[in-house]
Amino acid sequence: MKIVGIVGSNADLSYNRLLLEYIKKQFGSLFDLELIEIKDLPLFNQSKDQTDSEAIQSINQKIIAADGVIIATPEHNHSVPAGLKSALEWLSFKIHPLEGKPVMIVGASYYDQGSSRAQIHLRQILNAPGVNAVVMPGNEFLLGEVKKAFDENHNLKDKTTIAFLATCLEKFTKFVKMVAALEETEKPAPQPEDLHATGTVSTTVEGIDMLADDWLEQAAEAVGAVEGNTYVKLDRGLLTVDQLNYFFASMPMELTYADANNQFLYYNHTKPMEEMLAGRQPEQVGNPLAACHPEKALKGVEWVIQELRSGATDAVRVNVPTHGPDKFVVHNYQAIHDSEGNYAGINEYILDFKPIIDWYLAQTGMKLEGDVNAVSSASVKDKGEEVHAVSGASAKG
């Protein structure tokens, strides 16, 4: 279960940050907690819309991808801090990542109230129509007199407090699952993927047959693509096209890029198809994804793209044991986003991990136990059979 914890303070020293860090350290078996800071966000200003800024979109995307949210709020003047209120304004202005998201509130304060009044206000804010979060009722975790609550290792000292916090967090995990079940009944079906790439995106090269064997040559000429010893400015670097090719060719994995229009645009061509872990042919570049896979694999391909495009997950990983016991091959499908957080396609990299694992075992003296072929990706359990078909990605017919 993936949870994000929002530090409701922009102060350098925050006991609420300390509380979330303690939860992350102490209760890692319940969920994977990632902390989010609000200290770098601009002050909300409707007349100067910064919704698309990297700072706001980064938080937006993390909340969207999370199963639930924990907000730790201090109390300032009997309410939430201005910084937290400003962050929630951005997150309910033109974007609404908290809508329908299960949220738990915790809080720490210098005095014995434990930010109780701030928590009441925060519940009201989170229930506002523009925010529309699903706040867990009851189970108020109020950590008062916080200067005395932690020891020198930043662990909570009182066993009763720790036990109560554990109870609250365990209930929150059940609450997250319950909300997910409720939302699932109302969740619209994902949009079908256009695997034939009949549409266009801003970078689509139009007017050239995607199925042409020389699509790359035609498209490169059409757009005046640079090649050879011409420099390309990158973020952050300056390389020639040749250097870029050398760089990608040196990666110890097979790389493939398909854009947001589901068009296969690139692979690091270093071997003949028959020597690759997932065979690709040079003339396939430019094809729509539907033309790169056998018909029986298209349903699994569509599911992978829908998961990545929707933000349900950042990566889908598939263990492919069919290469034999001498290889540990994993296909990794990674979502690509532009600087504004918009889906920009898939980076697929395929890697045989065995040489790395062998090296690590030799270095550490450790040994593998169990049946390694039984290892599979948790993220694709429900679609396992279909997604394994994706691993034959580039084999036509």
Coordinates of C-alpha atoms in Angstrom, one line a residue:
M1 CA 0.0 0.0 0.0
K2 CA 1.4 3.4 -1.1
I3 CA 0.8 6.3 1.3
V4 CA 2.1 9.9 1.1
G5 CA 2.5 11.9 4.3
I6 CA 2.2 15.7 4.0
V7 CA 4.3 17.7 6.4
G8 CA 1.9 20.5 7.3
S9 CA 4.7 22.9 8.2
N10 CA 7.2 24.9 6.2
A11 CA 9.5 25.3 9.2
D12 CA 13.0 23.8 9.2
L13 CA 12.4 22.2 12.6
S14 CA 9.0 20.5 12.7
Y15 CA 7.8 18.0 15.2
N16 CA 5.1 17.1 12.7
R17 CA 7.8 16.1 10.2
L18 CA 9.4 14.2 13.0
L19 CA 6.1 12.4 13.7
L20 CA 5.8 11.3 10.1
E21 CA 9.4 10.2 9.9
Y22 CA 8.8 8.1 13.0
I23 CA 5.6 6.6 11.4
K24 CA 7.7 5.8 8.2
K25 CA 10.4 4.1 10.3
Q26 CA 8.3 2.3 12.8
F27 CA 5.3 1.2 10.7
G28 CA 7.0 0.3 7.4
S29 CA 5.3 -3.1 7.5
L30 CA 1.9 -1.6 7.2
F31 CA 2.6 0.6 4.1
D32 CA 5.2 2.4 2.0
L33 CA 5.2 6.0 3.3
E34 CA 6.7 8.9 1.2
L35 CA 6.9 12.3 2.8
I36 CA 5.9 15.4 0.9
E37 CA 7.1 18.8 1.9
I38 CA 5.1 22.0 1.3
K39 CA 8.0 24.5 2.1
D40 CA 8.9 25.0 -1.5
L41 CA 5.4 25.8 -2.7
P42 CA 4.5 29.4 -3.7
L43 CA 1.9 31.2 -1.7
F44 CA -1.5 30.7 -3.3
N45 CA -2.5 33.5 -5.6
Q46 CA -5.4 33.0 -7.9
S47 CA -4.2 35.9 -10.1
K48 CA -0.9 34.3 -10.7
D49 CA -1.7 30.7 -11.5
Q50 CA 1.2 28.3 -10.9
T51 CA -0.8 25.1 -11.0
D52 CA 1.5 23.7 -13.7
S53 CA 4.7 24.5 -11.9
E54 CA 7.0 21.6 -11.2
A55 CA 6.6 22.0 -7.4
I56 CA 2.8 21.7 -7.5
Q57 CA 2.6 19.1 -10.2
S58 CA 5.1 16.9 -8.3
I59 CA 2.8 16.8 -5.2
N60 CA -0.3 16.5 -7.4
Q61 CA 1.1 13.4 -9.2
K62 CA 2.3 11.8 -5.9
I63 CA -1.1 12.2 -4.3
I64 CA -2.8 10.8 -7.4
A65 CA -0.6 7.8 -7.4
A66 CA -1.0 7.1 -3.7
D67 CA -3.6 4.8 -2.1
G68 CA -4.0 7.2 0.8
V69 CA -2.7 10.4 2.5
I70 CA -1.7 11.2 6.1
I71 CA -1.5 14.9 6.9
A72 CA 0.4 16.0 10.0
T73 CA -0.7 19.5 11.0
P74 CA 0.7 21.8 13.7
E75 CA -1.7 24.4 15.3
H76 CA -1.2 28.1 14.7
N77 CA -3.7 30.5 16.3
H78 CA -6.2 27.7 16.8
S79 CA -6.1 26.6 13.2
V80 CA -3.9 25.1 10.5
P81 CA -0.7 26.9 9.5
A82 CA -0.9 29.3 6.6
G83 CA 1.5 27.2 4.5
L84 CA -0.7 24.1 4.7
K85 CA -3.8 26.1 3.9
S86 CA -2.1 27.6 0.9
A87 CA -0.9 24.2 -0.3
L88 CA -4.5 22.9 -0.1
E89 CA -5.7 25.9 -2.0
W90 CA -3.4 25.0 -4.9
L91 CA -4.6 21.3 -4.7
S92 CA -8.2 22.4 -5.1
F93 CA -7.9 25.3 -7.5
K94 CA -7.6 23.7 -10.9
I95 CA -6.5 20.2 -9.9
H96 CA -8.2 18.0 -7.4
P97 CA -5.9 15.1 -6.4
L98 CA -7.5 14.7 -3.0
E99 CA -11.0 14.1 -4.4
G100 CA -12.1 10.7 -3.1
K101 CA -8.7 10.1 -1.5
P102 CA -8.8 8.5 1.9
V103 CA -7.0 10.8 4.4
M104 CA -5.9 10.4 8.0
I105 CA -5.1 13.5 10.1
V106 CA -2.5 13.5 12.9
G107 CA -0.9 16.4 14.7
A108 CA 1.7 17.4 17.2
S109 CA 1.9 20.6 19.2
Y110 CA 3.9 22.1 22.0
Y111 CA 1.0 22.2 24.4
D112 CA -1.3 19.4 25.7
Q113 CA -4.1 20.0 23.1
G114 CA -2.1 18.1 20.4
S115 CA -3.3 20.4 17.6
S116 CA -6.9 19.4 18.3
R117 CA -8.4 22.6 17.0
A118 CA -6.3 22.7 13.9
Q119 CA -7.4 19.1 13.2
I120 CA -11.1 20.1 13.4
H121 CA -10.5 22.9 10.9
L122 CA -8.5 20.7 8.7
R123 CA -11.4 18.2 8.6
Q124 CA -13.7 21.0 7.5
I125 CA -11.2 22.1 4.8
L126 CA -10.8 18.6 3.5
N127 CA -14.6 18.2 3.3
A128 CA -15.0 21.4 1.2
P129 CA -16.4 20.7 -2.3
G130 CA -13.2 21.7 -4.1
V131 CA -11.2 19.3 -2.0
N132 CA -13.7 16.5 -1.3
A133 CA -11.3 14.2 0.4
V134 CA -12.6 11.2 2.4
V135 CA -11.3 11.8 5.9
M136 CA -11.2 8.9 8.3
P137 CA -13.7 9.6 11.1
G138 CA -12.6 9.4 14.8
N139 CA -9.2 8.0 15.7
E140 CA -7.8 11.4 16.4
F141 CA -4.1 11.1 17.1
L142 CA -3.1 14.2 19.1
L143 CA 0.5 14.4 20.3
G144 CA 0.7 17.0 23.0
E145 CA 3.8 18.4 24.8
V146 CA 5.8 17.2 21.9
K147 CA 9.1 18.5 23.1
K148 CA 9.0 15.7 25.7
A149 CA 7.5 13.1 23.5
F150 CA 10.6 12.0 21.5
D151 CA 13.9 10.6 22.7
E152 CA 17.3 11.5 21.4
N153 CA 16.9 9.0 18.5
H154 CA 13.6 10.7 17.5
N155 CA 11.5 7.7 18.7
L156 CA 8.3 8.2 20.7
K157 CA 9.0 7.3 24.3
D158 CA 5.5 6.5 25.7
K159 CA 4.5 2.9 25.0
T160 CA 0.8 3.7 25.4
T161 CA 1.1 6.4 22.8
I162 CA 2.9 4.1 20.4
A163 CA 0.3 1.4 20.8
F164 CA -2.5 3.9 20.2
L165 CA -0.8 5.2 17.1
A166 CA -0.4 1.7 15.8
T167 CA -4.1 1.1 16.3
C168 CA -5.0 4.2 14.4
L169 CA -2.7 3.4 11.5
E170 CA -3.9 -0.2 11.3
K171 CA -7.5 1.1 11.1
F172 CA -6.4 3.6 8.4
T173 CA -5.1 0.8 6.2
K174 CA -8.5 -0.9 6.5
F175 CA -10.2 2.5 5.8
V176 CA -8.1 2.9 2.7
K177 CA -9.2 -0.5 1.4
M178 CA -12.8 0.2 2.2
V179 CA -12.7 3.5 0.3
A180 CA -11.0 1.9 -2.6
A181 CA -13.8 -0.7 -2.7
L182 CA -16.4 2.0 -2.7
E183 CA -14.7 4.1 -5.3
E184 CA -14.2 1.0 -7.5
T185 CA -17.9 0.6 -8.0
E186 CA -18.1 4.2 -9.3
K187 CA -14.8 4.2 -11.1
P188 CA -15.3 4.7 -14.8
A189 CA -13.9 2.2 -17.2
P190 CA -10.5 3.3 -18.6
Q191 CA -10.6 4.8 -22.0
P192 CA -9.6 2.3 -24.8
E193 CA -6.1 2.7 -26.0
D194 CA -5.5 3.5 -29.6
L195 CA -2.9 0.9 -30.3
H196 CA -3.1 1.6 -34.0
A197 CA -2.0 5.2 -33.3
T198 CA -4.6 6.8 -35.5
G199 CA -4.4 10.0 -33.5
T200 CA -1.6 12.5 -33.1
V201 CA 0.4 14.1 -30.3
S202 CA 2.4 17.3 -30.6
T203 CA 5.5 15.4 -31.8
T204 CA 3.8 13.1 -34.3
V205 CA 5.4 13.2 -37.7
E206 CA 2.4 13.1 -40.0
G207 CA 2.1 12.2 -43.7
I208 CA 4.3 9.1 -43.6
D209 CA 3.0 5.6 -43.6
M210 CA 3.7 4.2 -40.1
L211 CA 4.1 0.7 -41.5
A212 CA 6.8 1.7 -44.0
D213 CA 10.0 -0.2 -43.5
D214 CA 11.9 3.1 -44.1
W215 CA 9.7 5.2 -41.8
L216 CA 12.7 6.4 -39.8
E217 CA 14.5 7.7 -42.9
Q218 CA 11.4 9.3 -44.3
A219 CA 10.4 10.9 -41.0
A220 CA 13.9 12.1 -40.2
E221 CA 14.1 13.9 -43.6
A222 CA 10.6 15.3 -43.2
V223 CA 11.5 17.1 -39.9
G224 CA 15.1 17.9 -40.8
A225 CA 16.3 15.7 -37.9
V226 CA 20.0 16.2 -37.0
E227 CA 22.4 13.4 -37.0
G228 CA 26.1 12.5 -36.7
N229 CA 28.3 15.1 -35.2
T230 CA 25.6 17.8 -34.6
Y231 CA 25.2 18.9 -31.0
V232 CA 22.0 18.4 -29.0
K233 CA 21.4 20.5 -25.8
L234 CA 19.9 18.3 -23.1
D235 CA 18.9 18.9 -19.5
R236 CA 21.7 18.8 -18.3
G237 CA 24.3 18.3 -20.9
L238 CA 25.5 18.9 -24.4
L239 CA 26.1 15.9 -26.6
T240 CA 26.4 15.1 -30.3
V241 CA 23.9 12.7 -31.9
D242 CA 26.7 10.2 -32.2
Q243 CA 27.5 10.5 -28.5
L244 CA 23.8 10.0 -27.7
N245 CA 23.8 6.8 -29.7
Y246 CA 27.0 5.6 -28.1
F247 CA 25.6 6.3 -24.7
F248 CA 22.3 4.4 -25.2
A249 CA 24.1 1.6 -26.9
S250 CA 26.4 1.2 -23.8
M251 CA 23.4 0.7 -21.4
P252 CA 23.4 -2.9 -20.2
M253 CA 19.8 -3.3 -21.1
E254 CA 17.4 -3.2 -24.1
L255 CA 15.7 0.2 -24.2
T256 CA 12.5 0.9 -26.1
Y257 CA 10.4 4.1 -26.3
A258 CA 6.8 4.4 -27.4
D259 CA 5.2 7.8 -27.3
A260 CA 1.8 8.9 -25.8
N261 CA 0.3 8.2 -29.2
N262 CA 1.3 4.5 -28.8
Q263 CA 3.8 4.7 -31.7
F264 CA 7.0 2.7 -31.4
L265 CA 9.7 5.4 -32.0
Y266 CA 13.1 4.0 -30.7
Y267 CA 15.1 1.1 -29.5
N268 CA 18.9 0.9 -28.8
H269 CA 19.8 -1.2 -31.8
T270 CA 22.9 -3.1 -30.7
K271 CA 22.2 -6.7 -31.6
P272 CA 20.4 -8.7 -34.3
M273 CA 16.8 -9.5 -33.4
E274 CA 17.5 -13.2 -32.7
E275 CA 20.2 -12.3 -30.0
M276 CA 17.9 -9.9 -28.1
L277 CA 15.9 -10.8 -25.0
A278 CA 12.9 -9.3 -26.8
G279 CA 13.5 -9.2 -30.5
R280 CA 13.0 -5.9 -32.4
Q281 CA 13.6 -5.3 -36.1
P282 CA 14.9 -2.0 -37.5
E283 CA 12.0 -1.6 -39.9
Q284 CA 9.5 -1.8 -36.9
V285 CA 10.5 1.7 -35.8
G286 CA 7.6 4.1 -36.5
N287 CA 5.0 1.3 -36.3
P288 CA 1.9 1.7 -34.1
L289 CA 2.1 -0.7 -31.2
A290 CA -0.7 -2.8 -32.6
A291 CA 1.6 -3.7 -35.4
C292 CA 4.5 -4.6 -33.0
H293 CA 2.6 -7.3 -31.1
P294 CA 0.6 -10.4 -31.9
E295 CA -3.1 -10.0 -31.7
K296 CA -3.3 -12.2 -28.5
A297 CA -1.0 -9.8 -26.6
L298 CA -2.9 -6.5 -27.4
K299 CA -5.2 -6.8 -24.4
G300 CA -2.3 -7.0 -22.0
V301 CA -0.5 -4.2 -23.9
E302 CA -3.5 -2.0 -23.5
W303 CA -3.8 -2.8 -19.8
V304 CA -0.1 -1.8 -19.2
I305 CA -0.6 1.5 -21.0
Q306 CA -3.8 2.3 -19.2
E307 CA -2.1 1.7 -15.8
L308 CA 0.8 4.0 -16.7
R309 CA -1.3 6.7 -18.5
S310 CA -3.8 6.9 -15.6
G311 CA -1.1 7.2 -13.0
A312 CA -2.3 4.1 -11.2
T313 CA 1.3 3.1 -11.1
D314 CA 4.6 4.4 -12.3
A315 CA 6.0 1.1 -13.4
V316 CA 4.8 -2.4 -14.3
R317 CA 7.4 -5.1 -14.0
V318 CA 7.2 -8.6 -15.3
N319 CA 9.5 -11.5 -14.5
V320 CA 10.0 -13.6 -17.6
P321 CA 11.5 -17.0 -16.6
T322 CA 11.3 -18.5 -20.1
H323 CA 14.9 -17.5 -20.9
G324 CA 16.2 -20.4 -18.8
P325 CA 17.8 -20.8 -15.4
D326 CA 21.0 -18.9 -16.5
K327 CA 19.1 -15.6 -16.8
F328 CA 16.9 -13.5 -14.5
V329 CA 15.1 -11.4 -17.1
V330 CA 12.7 -8.6 -16.1
H331 CA 10.7 -6.4 -18.4
N332 CA 10.2 -3.0 -16.9
Y333 CA 7.5 -0.6 -18.3
Q334 CA 8.1 2.8 -16.9
A335 CA 5.8 5.8 -17.4
I336 CA 7.4 8.9 -18.9
H337 CA 6.1 12.4 -18.0
D338 CA 6.9 15.8 -19.4
S339 CA 8.0 18.7 -17.2
E340 CA 4.4 19.5 -16.4
G341 CA 3.6 16.0 -15.3
N342 CA 1.7 14.9 -18.4
Y343 CA 2.0 11.4 -19.7
A344 CA 4.6 11.3 -22.5
G345 CA 4.9 7.5 -23.2
I346 CA 6.7 4.4 -22.0
N347 CA 10.3 3.7 -21.4
E348 CA 10.6 -0.1 -21.6
Y349 CA 13.9 -1.6 -20.4
I350 CA 14.6 -5.2 -20.4
L351 CA 17.5 -6.5 -18.2
D352 CA 19.0 -9.8 -17.3
F353 CA 19.7 -9.2 -13.6
K354 CA 21.7 -12.4 -13.1
P355 CA 25.2 -11.0 -13.7
I356 CA 24.4 -8.2 -11.2
I357 CA 23.0 -10.7 -8.6
D358 CA 26.0 -13.0 -9.1
W359 CA 28.4 -10.1 -8.5
Y360 CA 26.5 -9.0 -5.4
L361 CA 26.5 -12.5 -4.0
A362 CA 30.2 -12.9 -4.6
Q363 CA 30.9 -9.6 -2.9
T364 CA 28.7 -10.2 0.2
G365 CA 29.0 -14.0 0.5
M366 CA 25.2 -14.2 0.6
K367 CA 23.2 -17.0 -1.1
L368 CA 19.9 -17.2 -2.8
E369 CA 17.2 -19.4 -1.3
G370 CA 14.0 -20.7 -2.8
D371 CA 12.8 -21.1 -6.3
V372 CA 13.8 -17.9 -8.2
N373 CA 11.4 -18.8 -11.0
A374 CA 8.5 -18.4 -8.6
V375 CA 9.3 -14.7 -8.3
S376 CA 6.9 -12.5 -10.1
S377 CA 5.7 -8.9 -10.1
A378 CA 3.1 -8.2 -7.4
S379 CA 1.8 -5.3 -9.5
V380 CA 0.6 -7.5 -12.3
K381 CA -0.9 -10.4 -10.3
D382 CA -4.4 -9.9 -11.7
K383 CA -3.3 -9.5 -15.3
G384 CA -0.3 -11.8 -15.1
E385 CA -1.1 -14.1 -17.9
E386 CA -2.0 -11.3 -20.3
V387 CA 1.0 -9.1 -19.3
H388 CA 3.4 -11.9 -19.8
A389 CA 2.2 -11.9 -23.4
V390 CA 3.5 -8.3 -23.6
S391 CA 7.0 -9.6 -23.2
G392 CA 6.8 -10.9 -26.7
A393 CA 6.3 -7.3 -27.5
S394 CA 8.2 -7.0 -30.7
A395 CA 7.4 -10.3 -32.3
K396 CA 5.0 -9.7 -35.0
G397 CA 2.3 -12.2 -35.8

